[in-house]
PDB file of C-alpha atoms in Angstrom:
ATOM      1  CA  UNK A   1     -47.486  14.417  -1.724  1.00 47.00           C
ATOM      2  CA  UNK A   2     -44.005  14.571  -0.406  1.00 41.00           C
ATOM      3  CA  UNK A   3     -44.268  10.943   0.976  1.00 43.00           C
ATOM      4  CA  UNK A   4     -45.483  10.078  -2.500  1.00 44.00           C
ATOM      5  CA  UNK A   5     -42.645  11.509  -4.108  1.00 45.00           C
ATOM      6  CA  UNK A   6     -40.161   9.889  -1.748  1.00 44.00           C
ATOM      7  CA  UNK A   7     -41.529   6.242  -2.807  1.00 43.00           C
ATOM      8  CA  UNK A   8     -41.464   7.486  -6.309  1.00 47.00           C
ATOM      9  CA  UNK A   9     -38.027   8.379  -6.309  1.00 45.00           C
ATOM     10  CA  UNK A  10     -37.271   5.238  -4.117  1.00 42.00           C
ATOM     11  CA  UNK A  11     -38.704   3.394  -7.054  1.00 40.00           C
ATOM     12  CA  UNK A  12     -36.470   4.604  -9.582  1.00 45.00           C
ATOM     13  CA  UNK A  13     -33.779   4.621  -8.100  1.00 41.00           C
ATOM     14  CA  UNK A  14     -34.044   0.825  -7.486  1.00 38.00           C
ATOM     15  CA  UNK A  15     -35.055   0.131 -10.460  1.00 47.00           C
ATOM     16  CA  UNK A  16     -31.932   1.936 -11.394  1.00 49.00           C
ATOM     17  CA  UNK A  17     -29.625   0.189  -9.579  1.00 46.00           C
ATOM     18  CA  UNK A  18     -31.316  -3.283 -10.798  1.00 47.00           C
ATOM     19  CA  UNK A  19     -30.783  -2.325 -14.148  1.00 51.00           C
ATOM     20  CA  UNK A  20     -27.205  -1.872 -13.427  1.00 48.00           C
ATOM     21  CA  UNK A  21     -26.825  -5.216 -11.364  1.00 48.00           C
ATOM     22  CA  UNK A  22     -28.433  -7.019 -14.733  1.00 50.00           C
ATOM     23  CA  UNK A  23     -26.366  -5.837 -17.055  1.00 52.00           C
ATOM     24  CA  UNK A  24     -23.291  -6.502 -14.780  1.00 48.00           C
ATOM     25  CA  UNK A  25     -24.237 -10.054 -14.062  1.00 52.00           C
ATOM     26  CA  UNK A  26     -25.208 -10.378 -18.047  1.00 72.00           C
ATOM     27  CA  UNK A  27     -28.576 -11.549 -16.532  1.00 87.00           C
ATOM     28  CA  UNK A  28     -32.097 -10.745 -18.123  1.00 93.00           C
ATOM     29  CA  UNK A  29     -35.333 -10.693 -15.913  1.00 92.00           C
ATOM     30  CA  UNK A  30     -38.687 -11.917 -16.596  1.00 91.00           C
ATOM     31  CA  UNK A  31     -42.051 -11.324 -14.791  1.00 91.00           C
ATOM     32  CA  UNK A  32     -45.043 -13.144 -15.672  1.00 91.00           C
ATOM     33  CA  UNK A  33     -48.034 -11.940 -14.195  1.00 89.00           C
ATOM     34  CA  UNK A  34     -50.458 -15.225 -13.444  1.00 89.00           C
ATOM     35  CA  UNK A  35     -53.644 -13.189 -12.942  1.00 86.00           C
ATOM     36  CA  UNK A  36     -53.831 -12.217 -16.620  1.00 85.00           C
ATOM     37  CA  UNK A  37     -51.554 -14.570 -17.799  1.00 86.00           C
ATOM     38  CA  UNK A  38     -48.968 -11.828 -19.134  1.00 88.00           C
ATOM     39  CA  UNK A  39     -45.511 -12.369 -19.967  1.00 89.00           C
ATOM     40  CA  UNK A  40     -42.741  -9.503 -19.843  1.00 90.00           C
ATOM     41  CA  UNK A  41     -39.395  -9.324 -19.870  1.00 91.00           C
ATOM     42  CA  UNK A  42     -36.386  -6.866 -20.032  1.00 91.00           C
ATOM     43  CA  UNK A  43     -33.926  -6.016 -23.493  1.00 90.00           C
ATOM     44  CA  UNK A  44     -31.526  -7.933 -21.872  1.00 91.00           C
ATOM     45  CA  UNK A  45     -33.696 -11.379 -21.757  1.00 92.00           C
ATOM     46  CA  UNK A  46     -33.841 -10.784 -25.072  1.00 92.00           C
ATOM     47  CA  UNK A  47     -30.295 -10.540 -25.653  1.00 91.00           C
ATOM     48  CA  UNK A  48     -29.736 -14.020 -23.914  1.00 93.00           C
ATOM     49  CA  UNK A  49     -32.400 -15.498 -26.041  1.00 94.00           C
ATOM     50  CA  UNK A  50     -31.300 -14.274 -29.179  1.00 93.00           C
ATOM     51  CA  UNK A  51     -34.743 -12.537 -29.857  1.00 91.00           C
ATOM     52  CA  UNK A  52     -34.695  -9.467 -32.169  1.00 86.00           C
ATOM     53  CA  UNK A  53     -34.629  -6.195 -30.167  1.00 82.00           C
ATOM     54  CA  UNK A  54     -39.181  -5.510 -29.525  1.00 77.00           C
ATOM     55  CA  UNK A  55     -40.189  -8.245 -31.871  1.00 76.00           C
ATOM     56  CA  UNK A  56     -41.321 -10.665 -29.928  1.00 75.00           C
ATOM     57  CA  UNK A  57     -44.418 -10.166 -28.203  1.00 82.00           C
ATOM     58  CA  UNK A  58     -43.471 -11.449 -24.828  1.00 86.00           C
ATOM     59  CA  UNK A  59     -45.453 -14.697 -24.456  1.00 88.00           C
ATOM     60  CA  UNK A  60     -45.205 -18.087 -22.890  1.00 89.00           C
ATOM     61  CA  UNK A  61     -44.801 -19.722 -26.021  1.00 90.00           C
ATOM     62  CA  UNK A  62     -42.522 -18.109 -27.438  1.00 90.00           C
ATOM     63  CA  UNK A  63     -39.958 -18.677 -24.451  1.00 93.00           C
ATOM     64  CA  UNK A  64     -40.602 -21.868 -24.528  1.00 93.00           C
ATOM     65  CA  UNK A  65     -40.368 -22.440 -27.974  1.00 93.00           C
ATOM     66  CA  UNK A  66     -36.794 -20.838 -27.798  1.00 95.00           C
ATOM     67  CA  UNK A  67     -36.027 -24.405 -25.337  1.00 96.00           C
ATOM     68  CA  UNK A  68     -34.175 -27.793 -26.716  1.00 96.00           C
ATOM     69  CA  UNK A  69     -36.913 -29.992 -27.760  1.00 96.00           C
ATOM     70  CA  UNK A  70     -35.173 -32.270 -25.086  1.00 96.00           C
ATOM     71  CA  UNK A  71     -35.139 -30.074 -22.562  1.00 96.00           C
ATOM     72  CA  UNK A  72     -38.456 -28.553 -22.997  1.00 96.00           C
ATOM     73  CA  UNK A  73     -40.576 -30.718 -21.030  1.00 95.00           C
ATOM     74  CA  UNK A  74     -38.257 -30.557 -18.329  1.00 95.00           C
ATOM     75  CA  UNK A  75     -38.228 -26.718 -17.880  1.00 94.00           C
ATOM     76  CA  UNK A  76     -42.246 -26.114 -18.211  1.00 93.00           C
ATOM     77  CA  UNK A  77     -42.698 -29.473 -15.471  1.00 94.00           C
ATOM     78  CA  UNK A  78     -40.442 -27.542 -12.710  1.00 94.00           C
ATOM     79  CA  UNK A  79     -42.510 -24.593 -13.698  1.00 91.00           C
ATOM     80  CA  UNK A  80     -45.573 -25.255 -13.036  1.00 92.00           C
ATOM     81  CA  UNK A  81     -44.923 -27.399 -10.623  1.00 93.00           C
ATOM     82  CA  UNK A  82     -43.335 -24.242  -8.584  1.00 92.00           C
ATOM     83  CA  UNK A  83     -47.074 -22.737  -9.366  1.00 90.00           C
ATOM     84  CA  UNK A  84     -49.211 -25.889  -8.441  1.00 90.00           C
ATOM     85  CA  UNK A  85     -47.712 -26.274  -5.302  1.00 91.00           C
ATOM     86  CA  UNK A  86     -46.532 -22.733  -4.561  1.00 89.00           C
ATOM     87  CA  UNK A  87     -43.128 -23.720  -3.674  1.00 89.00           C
ATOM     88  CA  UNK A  88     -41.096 -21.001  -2.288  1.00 84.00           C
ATOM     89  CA  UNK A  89     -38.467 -21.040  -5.568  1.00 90.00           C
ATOM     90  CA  UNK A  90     -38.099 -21.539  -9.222  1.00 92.00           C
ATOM     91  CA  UNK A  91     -35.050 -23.243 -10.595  1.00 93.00           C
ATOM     92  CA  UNK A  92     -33.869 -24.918 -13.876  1.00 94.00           C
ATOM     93  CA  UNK A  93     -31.102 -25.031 -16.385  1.00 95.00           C
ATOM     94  CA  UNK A  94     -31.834 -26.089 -19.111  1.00 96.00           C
ATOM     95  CA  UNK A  95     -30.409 -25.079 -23.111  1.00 96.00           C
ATOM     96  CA  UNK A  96     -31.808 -22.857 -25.565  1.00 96.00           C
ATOM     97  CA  UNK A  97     -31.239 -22.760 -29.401  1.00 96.00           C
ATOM     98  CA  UNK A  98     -30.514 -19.412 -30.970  1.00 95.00           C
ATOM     99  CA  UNK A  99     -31.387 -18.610 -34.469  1.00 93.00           C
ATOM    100  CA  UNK A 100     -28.089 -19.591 -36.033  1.00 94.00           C
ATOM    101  CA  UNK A 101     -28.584 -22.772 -34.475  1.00 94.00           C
ATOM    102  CA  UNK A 102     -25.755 -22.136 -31.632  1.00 95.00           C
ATOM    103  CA  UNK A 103     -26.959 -23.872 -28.248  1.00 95.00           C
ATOM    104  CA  UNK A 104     -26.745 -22.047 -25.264  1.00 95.00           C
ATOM    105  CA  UNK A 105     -27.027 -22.716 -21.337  1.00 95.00           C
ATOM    106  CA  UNK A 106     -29.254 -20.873 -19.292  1.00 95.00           C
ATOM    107  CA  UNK A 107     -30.204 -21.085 -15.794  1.00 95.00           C
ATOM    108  CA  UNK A 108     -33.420 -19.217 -14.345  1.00 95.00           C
ATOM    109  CA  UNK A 109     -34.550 -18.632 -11.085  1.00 93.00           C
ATOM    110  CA  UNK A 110     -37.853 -17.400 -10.053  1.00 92.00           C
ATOM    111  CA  UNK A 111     -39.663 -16.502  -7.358  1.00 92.00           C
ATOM    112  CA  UNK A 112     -43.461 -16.690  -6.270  1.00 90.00           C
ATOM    113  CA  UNK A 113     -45.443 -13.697  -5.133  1.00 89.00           C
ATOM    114  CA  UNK A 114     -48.835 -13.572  -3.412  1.00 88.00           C
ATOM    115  CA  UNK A 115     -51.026 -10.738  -2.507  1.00 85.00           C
ATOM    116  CA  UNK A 116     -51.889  -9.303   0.608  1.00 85.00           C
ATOM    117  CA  UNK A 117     -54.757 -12.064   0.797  1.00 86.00           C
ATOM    118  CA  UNK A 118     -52.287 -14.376   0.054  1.00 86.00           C
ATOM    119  CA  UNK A 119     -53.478 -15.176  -3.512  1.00 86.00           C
ATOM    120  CA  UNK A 120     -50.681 -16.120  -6.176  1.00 87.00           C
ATOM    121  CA  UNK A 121     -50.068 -12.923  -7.959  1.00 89.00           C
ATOM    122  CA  UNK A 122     -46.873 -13.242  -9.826  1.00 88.00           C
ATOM    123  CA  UNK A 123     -44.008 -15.242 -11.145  1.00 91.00           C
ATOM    124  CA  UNK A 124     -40.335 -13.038 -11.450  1.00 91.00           C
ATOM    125  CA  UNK A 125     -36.803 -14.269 -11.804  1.00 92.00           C
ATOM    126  CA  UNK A 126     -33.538 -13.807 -13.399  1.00 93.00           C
ATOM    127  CA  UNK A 127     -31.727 -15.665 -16.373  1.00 95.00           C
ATOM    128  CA  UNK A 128     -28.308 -16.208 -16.482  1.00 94.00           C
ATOM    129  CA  UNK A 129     -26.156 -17.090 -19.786  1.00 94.00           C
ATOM    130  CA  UNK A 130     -23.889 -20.414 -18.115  1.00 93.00           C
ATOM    131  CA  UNK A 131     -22.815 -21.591 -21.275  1.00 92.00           C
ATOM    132  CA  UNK A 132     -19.096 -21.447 -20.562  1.00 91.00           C
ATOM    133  CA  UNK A 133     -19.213 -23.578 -17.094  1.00 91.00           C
ATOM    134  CA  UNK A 134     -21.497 -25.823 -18.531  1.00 91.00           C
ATOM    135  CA  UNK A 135     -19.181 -26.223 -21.514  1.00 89.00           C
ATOM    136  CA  UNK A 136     -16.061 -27.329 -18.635  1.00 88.00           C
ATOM    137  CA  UNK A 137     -18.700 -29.491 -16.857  1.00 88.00           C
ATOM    138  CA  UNK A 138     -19.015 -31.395 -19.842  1.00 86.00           C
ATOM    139  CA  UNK A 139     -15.622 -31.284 -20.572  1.00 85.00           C
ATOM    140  CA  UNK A 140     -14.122 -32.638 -16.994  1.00 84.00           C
ATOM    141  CA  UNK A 141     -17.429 -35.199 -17.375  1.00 83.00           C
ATOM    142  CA  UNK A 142     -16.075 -36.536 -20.504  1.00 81.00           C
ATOM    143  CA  UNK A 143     -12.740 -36.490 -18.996  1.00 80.00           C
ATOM    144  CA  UNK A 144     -13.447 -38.427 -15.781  1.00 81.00           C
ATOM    145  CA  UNK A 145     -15.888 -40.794 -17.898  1.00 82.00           C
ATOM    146  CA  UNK A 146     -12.723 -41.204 -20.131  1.00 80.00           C
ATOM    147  CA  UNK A 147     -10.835 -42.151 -17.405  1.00 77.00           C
ATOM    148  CA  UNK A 148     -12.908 -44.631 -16.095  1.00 79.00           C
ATOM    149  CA  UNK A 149     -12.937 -46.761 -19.024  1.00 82.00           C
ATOM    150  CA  UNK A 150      -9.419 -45.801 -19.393  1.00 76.00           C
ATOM    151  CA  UNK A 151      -8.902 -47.572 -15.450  1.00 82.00           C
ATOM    152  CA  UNK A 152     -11.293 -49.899 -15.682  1.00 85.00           C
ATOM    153  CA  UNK A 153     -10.620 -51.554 -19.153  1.00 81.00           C
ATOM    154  CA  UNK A 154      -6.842 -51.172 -19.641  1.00 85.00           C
ATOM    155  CA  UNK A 155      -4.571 -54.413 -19.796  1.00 86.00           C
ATOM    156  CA  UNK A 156      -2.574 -53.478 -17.139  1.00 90.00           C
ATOM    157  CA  UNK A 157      -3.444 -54.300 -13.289  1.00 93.00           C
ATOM    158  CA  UNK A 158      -4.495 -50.841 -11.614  1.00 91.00           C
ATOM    159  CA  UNK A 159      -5.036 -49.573  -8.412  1.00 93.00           C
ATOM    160  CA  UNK A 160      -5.562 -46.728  -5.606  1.00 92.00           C
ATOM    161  CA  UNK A 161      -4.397 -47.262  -2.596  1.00 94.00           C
ATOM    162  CA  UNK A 162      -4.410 -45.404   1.041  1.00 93.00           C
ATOM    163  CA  UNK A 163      -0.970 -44.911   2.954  1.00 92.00           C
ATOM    164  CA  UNK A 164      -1.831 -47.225   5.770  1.00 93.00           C
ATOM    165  CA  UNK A 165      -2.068 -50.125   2.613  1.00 94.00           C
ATOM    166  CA  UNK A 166      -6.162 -49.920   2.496  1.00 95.00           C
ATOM    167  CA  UNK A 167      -7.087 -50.583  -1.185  1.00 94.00           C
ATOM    168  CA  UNK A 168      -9.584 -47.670  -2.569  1.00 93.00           C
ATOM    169  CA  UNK A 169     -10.137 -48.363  -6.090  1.00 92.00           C
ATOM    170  CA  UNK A 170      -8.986 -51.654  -8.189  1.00 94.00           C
ATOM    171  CA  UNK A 171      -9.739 -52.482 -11.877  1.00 93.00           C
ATOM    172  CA  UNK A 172     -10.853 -55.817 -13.606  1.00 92.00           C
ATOM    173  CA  UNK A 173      -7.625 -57.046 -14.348  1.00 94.00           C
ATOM    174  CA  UNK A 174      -6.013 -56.770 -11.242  1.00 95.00           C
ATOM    175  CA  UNK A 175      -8.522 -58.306 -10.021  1.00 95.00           C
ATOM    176  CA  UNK A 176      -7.453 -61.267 -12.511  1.00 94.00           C
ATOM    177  CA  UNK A 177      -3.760 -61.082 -11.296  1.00 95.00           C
ATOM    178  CA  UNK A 178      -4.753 -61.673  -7.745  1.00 96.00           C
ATOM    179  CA  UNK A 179      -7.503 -63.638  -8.118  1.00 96.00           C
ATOM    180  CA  UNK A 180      -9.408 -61.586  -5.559  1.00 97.00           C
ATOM    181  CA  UNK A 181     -12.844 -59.594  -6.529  1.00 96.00           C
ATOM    182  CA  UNK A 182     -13.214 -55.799  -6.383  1.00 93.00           C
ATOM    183  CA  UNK A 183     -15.417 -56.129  -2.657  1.00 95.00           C
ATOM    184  CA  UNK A 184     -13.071 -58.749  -1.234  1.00 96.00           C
ATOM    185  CA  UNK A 185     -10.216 -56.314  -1.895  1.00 96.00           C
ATOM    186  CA  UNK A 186     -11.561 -53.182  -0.748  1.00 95.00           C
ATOM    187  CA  UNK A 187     -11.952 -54.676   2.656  1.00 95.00           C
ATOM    188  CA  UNK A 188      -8.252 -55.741   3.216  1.00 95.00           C
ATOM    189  CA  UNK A 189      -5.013 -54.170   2.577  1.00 96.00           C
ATOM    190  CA  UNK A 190      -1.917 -54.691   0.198  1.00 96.00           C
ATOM    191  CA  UNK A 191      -0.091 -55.773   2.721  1.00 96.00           C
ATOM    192  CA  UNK A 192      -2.066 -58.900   3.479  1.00 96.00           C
ATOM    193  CA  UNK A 193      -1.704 -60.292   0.287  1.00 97.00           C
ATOM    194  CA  UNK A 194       1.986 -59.340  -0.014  1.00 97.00           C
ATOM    195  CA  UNK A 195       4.424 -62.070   0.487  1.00 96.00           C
ATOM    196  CA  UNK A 196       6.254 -61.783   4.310  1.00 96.00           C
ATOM    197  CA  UNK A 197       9.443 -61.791   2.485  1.00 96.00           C
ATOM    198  CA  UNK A 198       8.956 -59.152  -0.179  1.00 96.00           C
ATOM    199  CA  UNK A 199       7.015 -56.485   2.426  1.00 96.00           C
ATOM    200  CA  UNK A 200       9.517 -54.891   4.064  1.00 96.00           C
ATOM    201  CA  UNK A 201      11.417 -53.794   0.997  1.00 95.00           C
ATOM    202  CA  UNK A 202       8.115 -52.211  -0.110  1.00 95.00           C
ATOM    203  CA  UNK A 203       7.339 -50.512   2.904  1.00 95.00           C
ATOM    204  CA  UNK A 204      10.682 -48.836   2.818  1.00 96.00           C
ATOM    205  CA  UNK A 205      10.050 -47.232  -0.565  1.00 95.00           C
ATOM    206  CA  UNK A 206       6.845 -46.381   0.726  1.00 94.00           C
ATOM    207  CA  UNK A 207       8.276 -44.618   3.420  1.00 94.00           C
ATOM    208  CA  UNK A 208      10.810 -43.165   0.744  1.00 95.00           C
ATOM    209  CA  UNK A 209       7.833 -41.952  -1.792  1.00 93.00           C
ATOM    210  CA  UNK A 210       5.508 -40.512   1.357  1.00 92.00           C
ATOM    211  CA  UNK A 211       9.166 -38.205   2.778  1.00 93.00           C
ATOM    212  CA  UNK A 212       9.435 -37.205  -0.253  1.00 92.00           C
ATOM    213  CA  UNK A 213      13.208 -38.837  -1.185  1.00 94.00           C
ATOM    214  CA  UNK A 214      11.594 -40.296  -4.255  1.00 94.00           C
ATOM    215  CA  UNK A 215       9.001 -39.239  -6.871  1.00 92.00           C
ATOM    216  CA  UNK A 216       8.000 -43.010  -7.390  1.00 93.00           C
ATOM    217  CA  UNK A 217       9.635 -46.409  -7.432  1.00 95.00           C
ATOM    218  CA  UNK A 218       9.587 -49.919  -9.015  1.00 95.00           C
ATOM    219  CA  UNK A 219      10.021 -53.319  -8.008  1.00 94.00           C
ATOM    220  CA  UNK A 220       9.291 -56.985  -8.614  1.00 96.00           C
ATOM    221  CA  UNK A 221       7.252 -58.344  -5.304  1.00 96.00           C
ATOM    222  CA  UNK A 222       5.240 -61.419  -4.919  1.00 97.00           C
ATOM    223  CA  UNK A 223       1.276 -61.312  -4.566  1.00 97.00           C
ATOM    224  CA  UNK A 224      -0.366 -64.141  -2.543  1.00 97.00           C
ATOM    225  CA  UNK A 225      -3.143 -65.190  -4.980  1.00 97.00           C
ATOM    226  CA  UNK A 226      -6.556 -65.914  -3.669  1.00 96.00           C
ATOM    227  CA  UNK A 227      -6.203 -69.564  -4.368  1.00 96.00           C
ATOM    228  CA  UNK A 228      -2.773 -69.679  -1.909  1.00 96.00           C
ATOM    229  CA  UNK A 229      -0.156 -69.998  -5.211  1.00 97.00           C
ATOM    230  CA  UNK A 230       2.564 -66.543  -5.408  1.00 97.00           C
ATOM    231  CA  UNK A 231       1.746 -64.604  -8.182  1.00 96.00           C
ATOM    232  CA  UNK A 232       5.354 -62.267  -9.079  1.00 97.00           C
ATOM    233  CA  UNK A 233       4.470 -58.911 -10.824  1.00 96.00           C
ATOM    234  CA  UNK A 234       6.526 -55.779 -11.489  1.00 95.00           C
ATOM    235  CA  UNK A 235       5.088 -53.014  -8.846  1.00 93.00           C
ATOM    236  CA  UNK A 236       4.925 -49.272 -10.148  1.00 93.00           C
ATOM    237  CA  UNK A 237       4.213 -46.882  -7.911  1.00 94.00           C
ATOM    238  CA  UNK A 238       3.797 -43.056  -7.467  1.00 92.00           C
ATOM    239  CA  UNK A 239       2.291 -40.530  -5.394  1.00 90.00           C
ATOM    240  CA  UNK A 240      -1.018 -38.456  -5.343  1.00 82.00           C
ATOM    241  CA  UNK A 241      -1.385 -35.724  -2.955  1.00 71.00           C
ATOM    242  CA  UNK A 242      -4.273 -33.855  -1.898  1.00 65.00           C
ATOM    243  CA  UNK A 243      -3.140 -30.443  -3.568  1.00 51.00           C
ATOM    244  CA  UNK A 244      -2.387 -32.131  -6.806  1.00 43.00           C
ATOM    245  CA  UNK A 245      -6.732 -33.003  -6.582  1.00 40.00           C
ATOM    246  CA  UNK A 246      -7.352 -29.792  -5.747  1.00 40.00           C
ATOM    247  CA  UNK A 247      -5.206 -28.304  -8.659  1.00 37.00           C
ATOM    248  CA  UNK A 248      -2.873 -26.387  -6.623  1.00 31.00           C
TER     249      UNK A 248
END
């Protein structure tokens, strides 16, 4: 009886202290119970899915209803497909529409449980509200994207280039200027289709920029075009360093 009692208590108390981890980590958790095909979850599941407090009456359905149309298929695929071949964990984000039509992120994780025969038993997991990361995902993705096209498409030559002169990154129109393609440039360096007489000036401001005596620099240089001919442009130039990626 004692021994009972212990486990008892044991029980509570973790059930206790999981109820207080859930609500910290504004998480709800699910269980769905594959023998009998029963579907429960806690208050705060409901919370996340914007269900009215006991209404619902905890089936598949109506989780999945609660999905994006686009994002339905998606989430009920991984699913079973964590069942059919009894993989050791459940994972998906994927959005759900609340009642006021307001789309939020969720991400669920589950995990498979078998019996001491080793029969599937159960299905459990957690769902977490990711809504604001997902919004600054698809922010910086826009961004970047934005970027791109800005790089890519502006009517200005472009470029990234390493400090020992190795080009990283070159858009369409310089591409034009120098007559070069974007492959045949990222193998070679600035420097070998620099002009002799105009590389030593620019090496010095390079030198300059990289010590940290200047913040950037400008200068007209001549470009040996692919077809042999000089090519003069005016050379802008700056600095990226690694903190400045890293936002520091």
């Amino acid at each position: 009886i004692k021994h009972a009692q212990t486990e008892r208590l044991n029980a509570e108390l973790y059930n206790e202290r999981l109820s207080t981890a859930i609500q910290s980590a504004k998480a709800g958790a699910w269980h769905w119970d594959l023998r009998h095909q029963q579907v429960h979850w806690t208050p705060e599941f409901e919370t996340l899915f914007d269900y009215e407090p006991g209404s619902t009456q905890q089936v598949y359905s109506e989780w999945l209803d609660r999905i994006h149309p686009e994002d339905r298929a998606q989430a009920e695929s991984k699913l079973q497909k964590t069942i059919d071949q009894e993989l050791a964990e459940y994972r998906c984000e994927y959005r759900i529409v609340w009642r006021d039509g307001q789309i939020r992120w969720i991400d669920a994780i589950g995990e498979l449980h078998h019996d001491e025969q080793g029969n599937l038993e159960w299905l459990s997991g957690l769902v977490y509200d990711i809504t604001d990361r997902k919004q600054v995902e698809i922010a910086l993705q826009a961004s970047e994207e934005l970027f791109r096209h800005t790089f890519e498409y502006t009517s200005v030559g472009f470029c990234h280039v390493a400090l020992d002169g190795t080009w990283l990154r070159v858009n369409k129109k310089f591409c034009e200027i120098v007559g070069y393609s974007q492959a045949e440039l990222l193998v070679t360096t600035f420097q070998a289709i620099t002009e002799p007489a105009d590389l030593a000036a620019d090496l010095a401001l390079v030198t300059q920029l990289v010590n940290g005596e200047i913040t950037e620099y400008s200068l007209e240089k001549r470009y040996i075009h692919k077809q042999g001919h000089h090519v003069w442009v005016t050379l802008t130039v700056s600095l990226m360093r690694e903190n400045a990626l890293d936002g520091q």
